[in-house]
Coordinates of C-alpha atoms in Angstrom, one line a residue:
X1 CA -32.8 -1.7 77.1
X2 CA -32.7 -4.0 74.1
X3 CA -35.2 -1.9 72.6
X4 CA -33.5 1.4 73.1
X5 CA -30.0 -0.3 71.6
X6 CA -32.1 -1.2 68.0
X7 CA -33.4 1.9 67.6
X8 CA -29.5 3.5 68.1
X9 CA -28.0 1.2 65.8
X10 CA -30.9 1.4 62.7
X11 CA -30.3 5.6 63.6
X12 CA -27.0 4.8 63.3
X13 CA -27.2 2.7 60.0
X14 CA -29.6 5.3 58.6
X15 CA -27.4 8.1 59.3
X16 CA -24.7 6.4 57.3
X17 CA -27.0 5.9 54.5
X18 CA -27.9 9.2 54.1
X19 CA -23.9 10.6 54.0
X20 CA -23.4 8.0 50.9
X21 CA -25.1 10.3 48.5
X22 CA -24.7 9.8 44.6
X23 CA -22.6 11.9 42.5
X24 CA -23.7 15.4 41.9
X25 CA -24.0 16.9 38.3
X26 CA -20.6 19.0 38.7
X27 CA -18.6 16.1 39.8
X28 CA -20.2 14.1 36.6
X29 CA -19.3 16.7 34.1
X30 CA -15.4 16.5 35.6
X31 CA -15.1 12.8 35.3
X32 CA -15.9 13.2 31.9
X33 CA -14.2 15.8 30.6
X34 CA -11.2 14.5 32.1
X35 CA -11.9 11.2 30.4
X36 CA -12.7 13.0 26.8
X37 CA -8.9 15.1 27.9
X38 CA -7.0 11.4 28.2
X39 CA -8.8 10.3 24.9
X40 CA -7.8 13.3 22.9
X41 CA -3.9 12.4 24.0
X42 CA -4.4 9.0 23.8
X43 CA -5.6 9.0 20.4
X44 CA -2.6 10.5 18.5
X45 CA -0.5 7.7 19.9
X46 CA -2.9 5.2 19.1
X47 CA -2.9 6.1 15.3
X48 CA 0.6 6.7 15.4
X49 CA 1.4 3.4 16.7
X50 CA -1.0 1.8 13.7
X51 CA 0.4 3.5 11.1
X52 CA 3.8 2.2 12.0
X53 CA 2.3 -1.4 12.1
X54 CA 0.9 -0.7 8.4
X55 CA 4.5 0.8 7.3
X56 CA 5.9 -2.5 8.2
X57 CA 3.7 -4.7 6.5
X58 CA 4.0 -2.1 3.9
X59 CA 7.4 -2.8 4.0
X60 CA 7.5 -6.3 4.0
X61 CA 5.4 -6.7 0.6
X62 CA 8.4 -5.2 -0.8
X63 CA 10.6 -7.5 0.6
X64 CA 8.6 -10.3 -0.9
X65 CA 8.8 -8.8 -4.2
X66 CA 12.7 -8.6 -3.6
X67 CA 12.5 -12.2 -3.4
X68 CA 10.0 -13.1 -6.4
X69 CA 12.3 -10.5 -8.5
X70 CA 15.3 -12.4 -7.5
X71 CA 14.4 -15.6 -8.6
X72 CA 12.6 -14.2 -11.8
X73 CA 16.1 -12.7 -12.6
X74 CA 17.7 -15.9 -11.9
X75 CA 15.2 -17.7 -14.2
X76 CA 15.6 -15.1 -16.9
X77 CA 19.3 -14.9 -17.7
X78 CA 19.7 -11.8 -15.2
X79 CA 16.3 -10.3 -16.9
X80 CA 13.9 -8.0 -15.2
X81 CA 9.7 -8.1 -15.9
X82 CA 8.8 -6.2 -19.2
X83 CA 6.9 -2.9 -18.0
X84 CA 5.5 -2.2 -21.9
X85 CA 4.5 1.6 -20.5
X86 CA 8.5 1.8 -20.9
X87 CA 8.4 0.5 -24.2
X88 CA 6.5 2.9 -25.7
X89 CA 7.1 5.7 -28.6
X90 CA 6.4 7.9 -25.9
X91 CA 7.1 6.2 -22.6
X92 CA 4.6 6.9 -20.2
X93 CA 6.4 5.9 -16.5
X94 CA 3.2 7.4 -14.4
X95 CA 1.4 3.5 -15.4
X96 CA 4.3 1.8 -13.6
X97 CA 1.8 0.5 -11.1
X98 CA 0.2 -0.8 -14.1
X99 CA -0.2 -4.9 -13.1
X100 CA -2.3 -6.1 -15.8
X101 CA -3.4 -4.1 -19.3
X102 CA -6.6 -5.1 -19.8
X103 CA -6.4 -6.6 -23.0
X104 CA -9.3 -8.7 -23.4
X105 CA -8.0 -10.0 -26.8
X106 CA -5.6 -12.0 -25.3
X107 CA -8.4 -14.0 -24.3
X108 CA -8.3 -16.2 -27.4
X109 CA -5.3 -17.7 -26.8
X110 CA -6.0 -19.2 -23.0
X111 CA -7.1 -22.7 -22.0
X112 CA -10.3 -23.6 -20.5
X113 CA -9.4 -23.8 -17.0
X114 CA -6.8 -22.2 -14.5
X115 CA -5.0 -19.7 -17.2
X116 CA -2.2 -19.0 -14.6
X117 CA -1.1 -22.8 -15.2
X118 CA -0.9 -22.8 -19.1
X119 CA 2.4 -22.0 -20.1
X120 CA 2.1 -19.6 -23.0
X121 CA 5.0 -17.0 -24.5
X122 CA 4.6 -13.4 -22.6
X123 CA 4.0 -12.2 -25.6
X124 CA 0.5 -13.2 -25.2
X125 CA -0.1 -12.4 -21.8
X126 CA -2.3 -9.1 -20.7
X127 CA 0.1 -9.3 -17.6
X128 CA 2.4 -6.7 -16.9
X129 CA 5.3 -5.2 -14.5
X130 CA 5.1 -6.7 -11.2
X131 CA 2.2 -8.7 -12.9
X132 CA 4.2 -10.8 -14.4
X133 CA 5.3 -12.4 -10.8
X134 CA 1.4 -13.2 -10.2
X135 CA 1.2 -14.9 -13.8
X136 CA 4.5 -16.9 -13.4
X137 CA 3.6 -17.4 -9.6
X138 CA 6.6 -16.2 -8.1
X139 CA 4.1 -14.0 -5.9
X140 CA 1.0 -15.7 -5.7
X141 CA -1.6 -13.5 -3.0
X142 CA -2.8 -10.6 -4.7
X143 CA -2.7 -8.6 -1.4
X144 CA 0.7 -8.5 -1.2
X145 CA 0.5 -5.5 -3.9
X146 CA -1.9 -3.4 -1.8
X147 CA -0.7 -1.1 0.9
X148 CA -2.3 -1.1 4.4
X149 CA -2.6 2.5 3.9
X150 CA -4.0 2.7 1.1
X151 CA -7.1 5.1 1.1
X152 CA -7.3 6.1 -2.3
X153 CA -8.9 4.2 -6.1
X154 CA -7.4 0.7 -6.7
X155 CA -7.5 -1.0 -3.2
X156 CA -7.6 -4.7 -3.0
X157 CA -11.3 -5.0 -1.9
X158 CA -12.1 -3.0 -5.0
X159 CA -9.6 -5.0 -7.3
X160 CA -9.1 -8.8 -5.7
X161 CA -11.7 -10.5 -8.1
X162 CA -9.4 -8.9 -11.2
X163 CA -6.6 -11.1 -10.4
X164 CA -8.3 -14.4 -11.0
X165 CA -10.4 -13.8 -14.1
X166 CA -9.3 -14.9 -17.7
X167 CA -9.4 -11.3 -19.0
X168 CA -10.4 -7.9 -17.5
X169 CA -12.0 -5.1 -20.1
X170 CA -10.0 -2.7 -17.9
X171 CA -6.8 -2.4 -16.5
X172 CA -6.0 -4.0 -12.8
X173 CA -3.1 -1.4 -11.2
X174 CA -1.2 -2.7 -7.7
X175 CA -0.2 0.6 -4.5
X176 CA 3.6 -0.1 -5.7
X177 CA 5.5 1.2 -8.7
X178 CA 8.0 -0.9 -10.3
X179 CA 11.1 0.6 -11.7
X180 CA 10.6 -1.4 -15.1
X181 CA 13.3 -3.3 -17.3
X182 CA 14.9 -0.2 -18.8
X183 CA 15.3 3.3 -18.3
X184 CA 12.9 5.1 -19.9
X185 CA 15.1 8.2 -21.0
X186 CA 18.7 6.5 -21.8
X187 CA 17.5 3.1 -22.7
X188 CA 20.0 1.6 -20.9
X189 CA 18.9 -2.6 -19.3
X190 CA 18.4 -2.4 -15.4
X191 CA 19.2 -5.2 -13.1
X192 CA 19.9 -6.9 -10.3
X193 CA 23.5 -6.8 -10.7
X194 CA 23.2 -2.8 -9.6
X195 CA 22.4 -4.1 -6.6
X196 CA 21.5 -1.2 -3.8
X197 CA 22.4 1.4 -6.6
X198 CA 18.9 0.2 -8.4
X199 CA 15.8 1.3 -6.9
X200 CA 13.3 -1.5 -8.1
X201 CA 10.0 -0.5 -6.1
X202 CA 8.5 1.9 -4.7
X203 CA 4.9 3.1 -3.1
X204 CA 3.0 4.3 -6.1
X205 CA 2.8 8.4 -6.7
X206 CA 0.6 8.9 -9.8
X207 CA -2.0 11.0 -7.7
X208 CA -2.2 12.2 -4.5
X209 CA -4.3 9.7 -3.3
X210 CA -1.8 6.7 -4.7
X211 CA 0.6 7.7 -2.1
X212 CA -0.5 5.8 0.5
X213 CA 1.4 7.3 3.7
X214 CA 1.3 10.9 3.1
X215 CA 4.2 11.2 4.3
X216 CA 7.4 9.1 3.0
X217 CA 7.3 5.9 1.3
X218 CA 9.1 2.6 1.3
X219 CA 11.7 1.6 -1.1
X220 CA 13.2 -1.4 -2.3
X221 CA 16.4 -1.8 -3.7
X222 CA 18.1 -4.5 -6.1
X223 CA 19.9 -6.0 -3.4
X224 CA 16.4 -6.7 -1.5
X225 CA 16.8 -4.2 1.0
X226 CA 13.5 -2.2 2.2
X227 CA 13.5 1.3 3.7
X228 CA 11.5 3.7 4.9
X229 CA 12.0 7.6 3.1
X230 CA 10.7 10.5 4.8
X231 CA 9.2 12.7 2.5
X232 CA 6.9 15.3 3.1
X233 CA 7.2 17.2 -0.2
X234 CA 6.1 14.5 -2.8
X235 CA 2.5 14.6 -1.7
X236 CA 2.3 18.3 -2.6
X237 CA 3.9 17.6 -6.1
X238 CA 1.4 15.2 -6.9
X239 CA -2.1 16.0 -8.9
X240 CA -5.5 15.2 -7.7
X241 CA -6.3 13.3 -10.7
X242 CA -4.0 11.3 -13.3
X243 CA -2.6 14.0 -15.1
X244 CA -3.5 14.4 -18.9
X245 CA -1.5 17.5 -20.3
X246 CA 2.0 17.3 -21.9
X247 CA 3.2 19.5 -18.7
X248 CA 1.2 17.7 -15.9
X249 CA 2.8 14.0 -17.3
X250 CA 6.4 15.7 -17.8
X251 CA 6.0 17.1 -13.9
X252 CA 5.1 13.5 -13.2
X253 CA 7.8 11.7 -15.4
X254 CA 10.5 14.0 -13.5
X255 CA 9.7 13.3 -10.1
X256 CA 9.2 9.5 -10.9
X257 CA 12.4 9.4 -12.4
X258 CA 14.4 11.3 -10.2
X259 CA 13.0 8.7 -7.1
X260 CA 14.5 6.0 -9.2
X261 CA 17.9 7.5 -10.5
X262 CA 18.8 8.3 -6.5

């Protein structure tokens, strides 16, 4: 009897085996294709959702140079950073990202040592535009004037060990274009007392690669408020490469100036 109940149950046991069979090739192919499906949905939102974080931190480099422009101003009888591409005989506002010249022949007048701690008159100091808040240390990380986004030449990986050196033989450029201490066309002094009416800095827009989020750009304004623009028609007005003719610079000086005469 006990013989005829173990042979029942391992029948039984076996039989259950057998109906827990492994999946087949069809059911395989489903599973996965529904999977690839959800990734390919997933995805957009994914990106999306980082390259809102980047906008923000984006955003908030031009907040900080709200700040460092403030006190520079305040330190400087109401006085904005020189940008010499403004000053000029023929002003040339598509270098306005332009951080530091690349004068090596201003190398004769620095200390041995840490150069940003000699105090020394502009005048003899390769930095310029928004460089001059790294030199004076009003900003000092040299990442806050890269963008997140940035894809394009002049990225801080490629540019970080520029900031520190005693002279560069070429010039060091920043993702953010700085309004300058003048305007270019009228000569007329900007500054902080415009307050929101003054556009100080935007994302950079020499080439199409410069602008960094394709799409819009972040601005800051003189009273140190940051917004996002959307703007899906710059890109298209933008040249592959820095533009050399009289009419590709004039295109470029246009659209520049009309983003900072809003």
């Amino acid at each position: 009897m006990t013989l005829i109940m173990n042979t029942s149950k391992q029948n039984t046991n076996r039989l259950a085996s057998n109906n827990r069979r492994a999946f087949s090739l069809m059911e395989l192919i489903v599973v996965i294709s529904i999977t690839t499906l959800l990734m390919g949905l997933l995805m957009p939102a994914l990106t999306s959702v980082r390259e809102n974080a980047r906008r923000v931190i984006c955003g908030a480099n031009q907040r900080q140079f709200g700040q460092a422009l403030t006190m520079y101003s305040a330190d400087h009888r109401n006085r904005l950073p020189i940008a010499s591409v403004l000053d000029l005989a023929e002003p040339n506002p598509g270098e306005l990202a332009l951080v530091r010249s690349g004068s090596s022949g201003f190398s004769s007048f620095l200390a041995a040592g840490s150069y940003r701690s000699v105090p020394e008159p502009l005048a003899q100091s390769d930095w310029d535009g928004l460089g001059h808040l790294y030199k004076w240390h009003y900003c000092d990380s040299s990442d806050s004037f890269y963008c997140p986004s940035h894809k394009g030449e002049h990225t801080h990986e490629e540019c970080k060990d520029k900031w520190d050196t005693k002279a560069n033989s070429q010039p060091l450029y920043a993702n953010y274009q700085y309004v300058g201490h003048k305007d270019w066309r009228t000569g007329r002094t900007r500054s902080l007392l415009q307050g929101n009416k003054l556009v100080l800095v935007t994302d950079a827009m020499q080439t199409k690669s410069d602008f960094s989020h394709g799409i819009g750009y972040n601005e800051l304004r003189g009273d140190g408020s940051v917004s996002w623009i959307d703007n899906v028609i710059i890109r298209t007005q933008l040249s592959v490469e820095v533009p050399k003719d009289f009419l590709g610079m004039r295109n470029l000086d246009d659209l520049i100036y009309a983003i900072f005469s809003k």
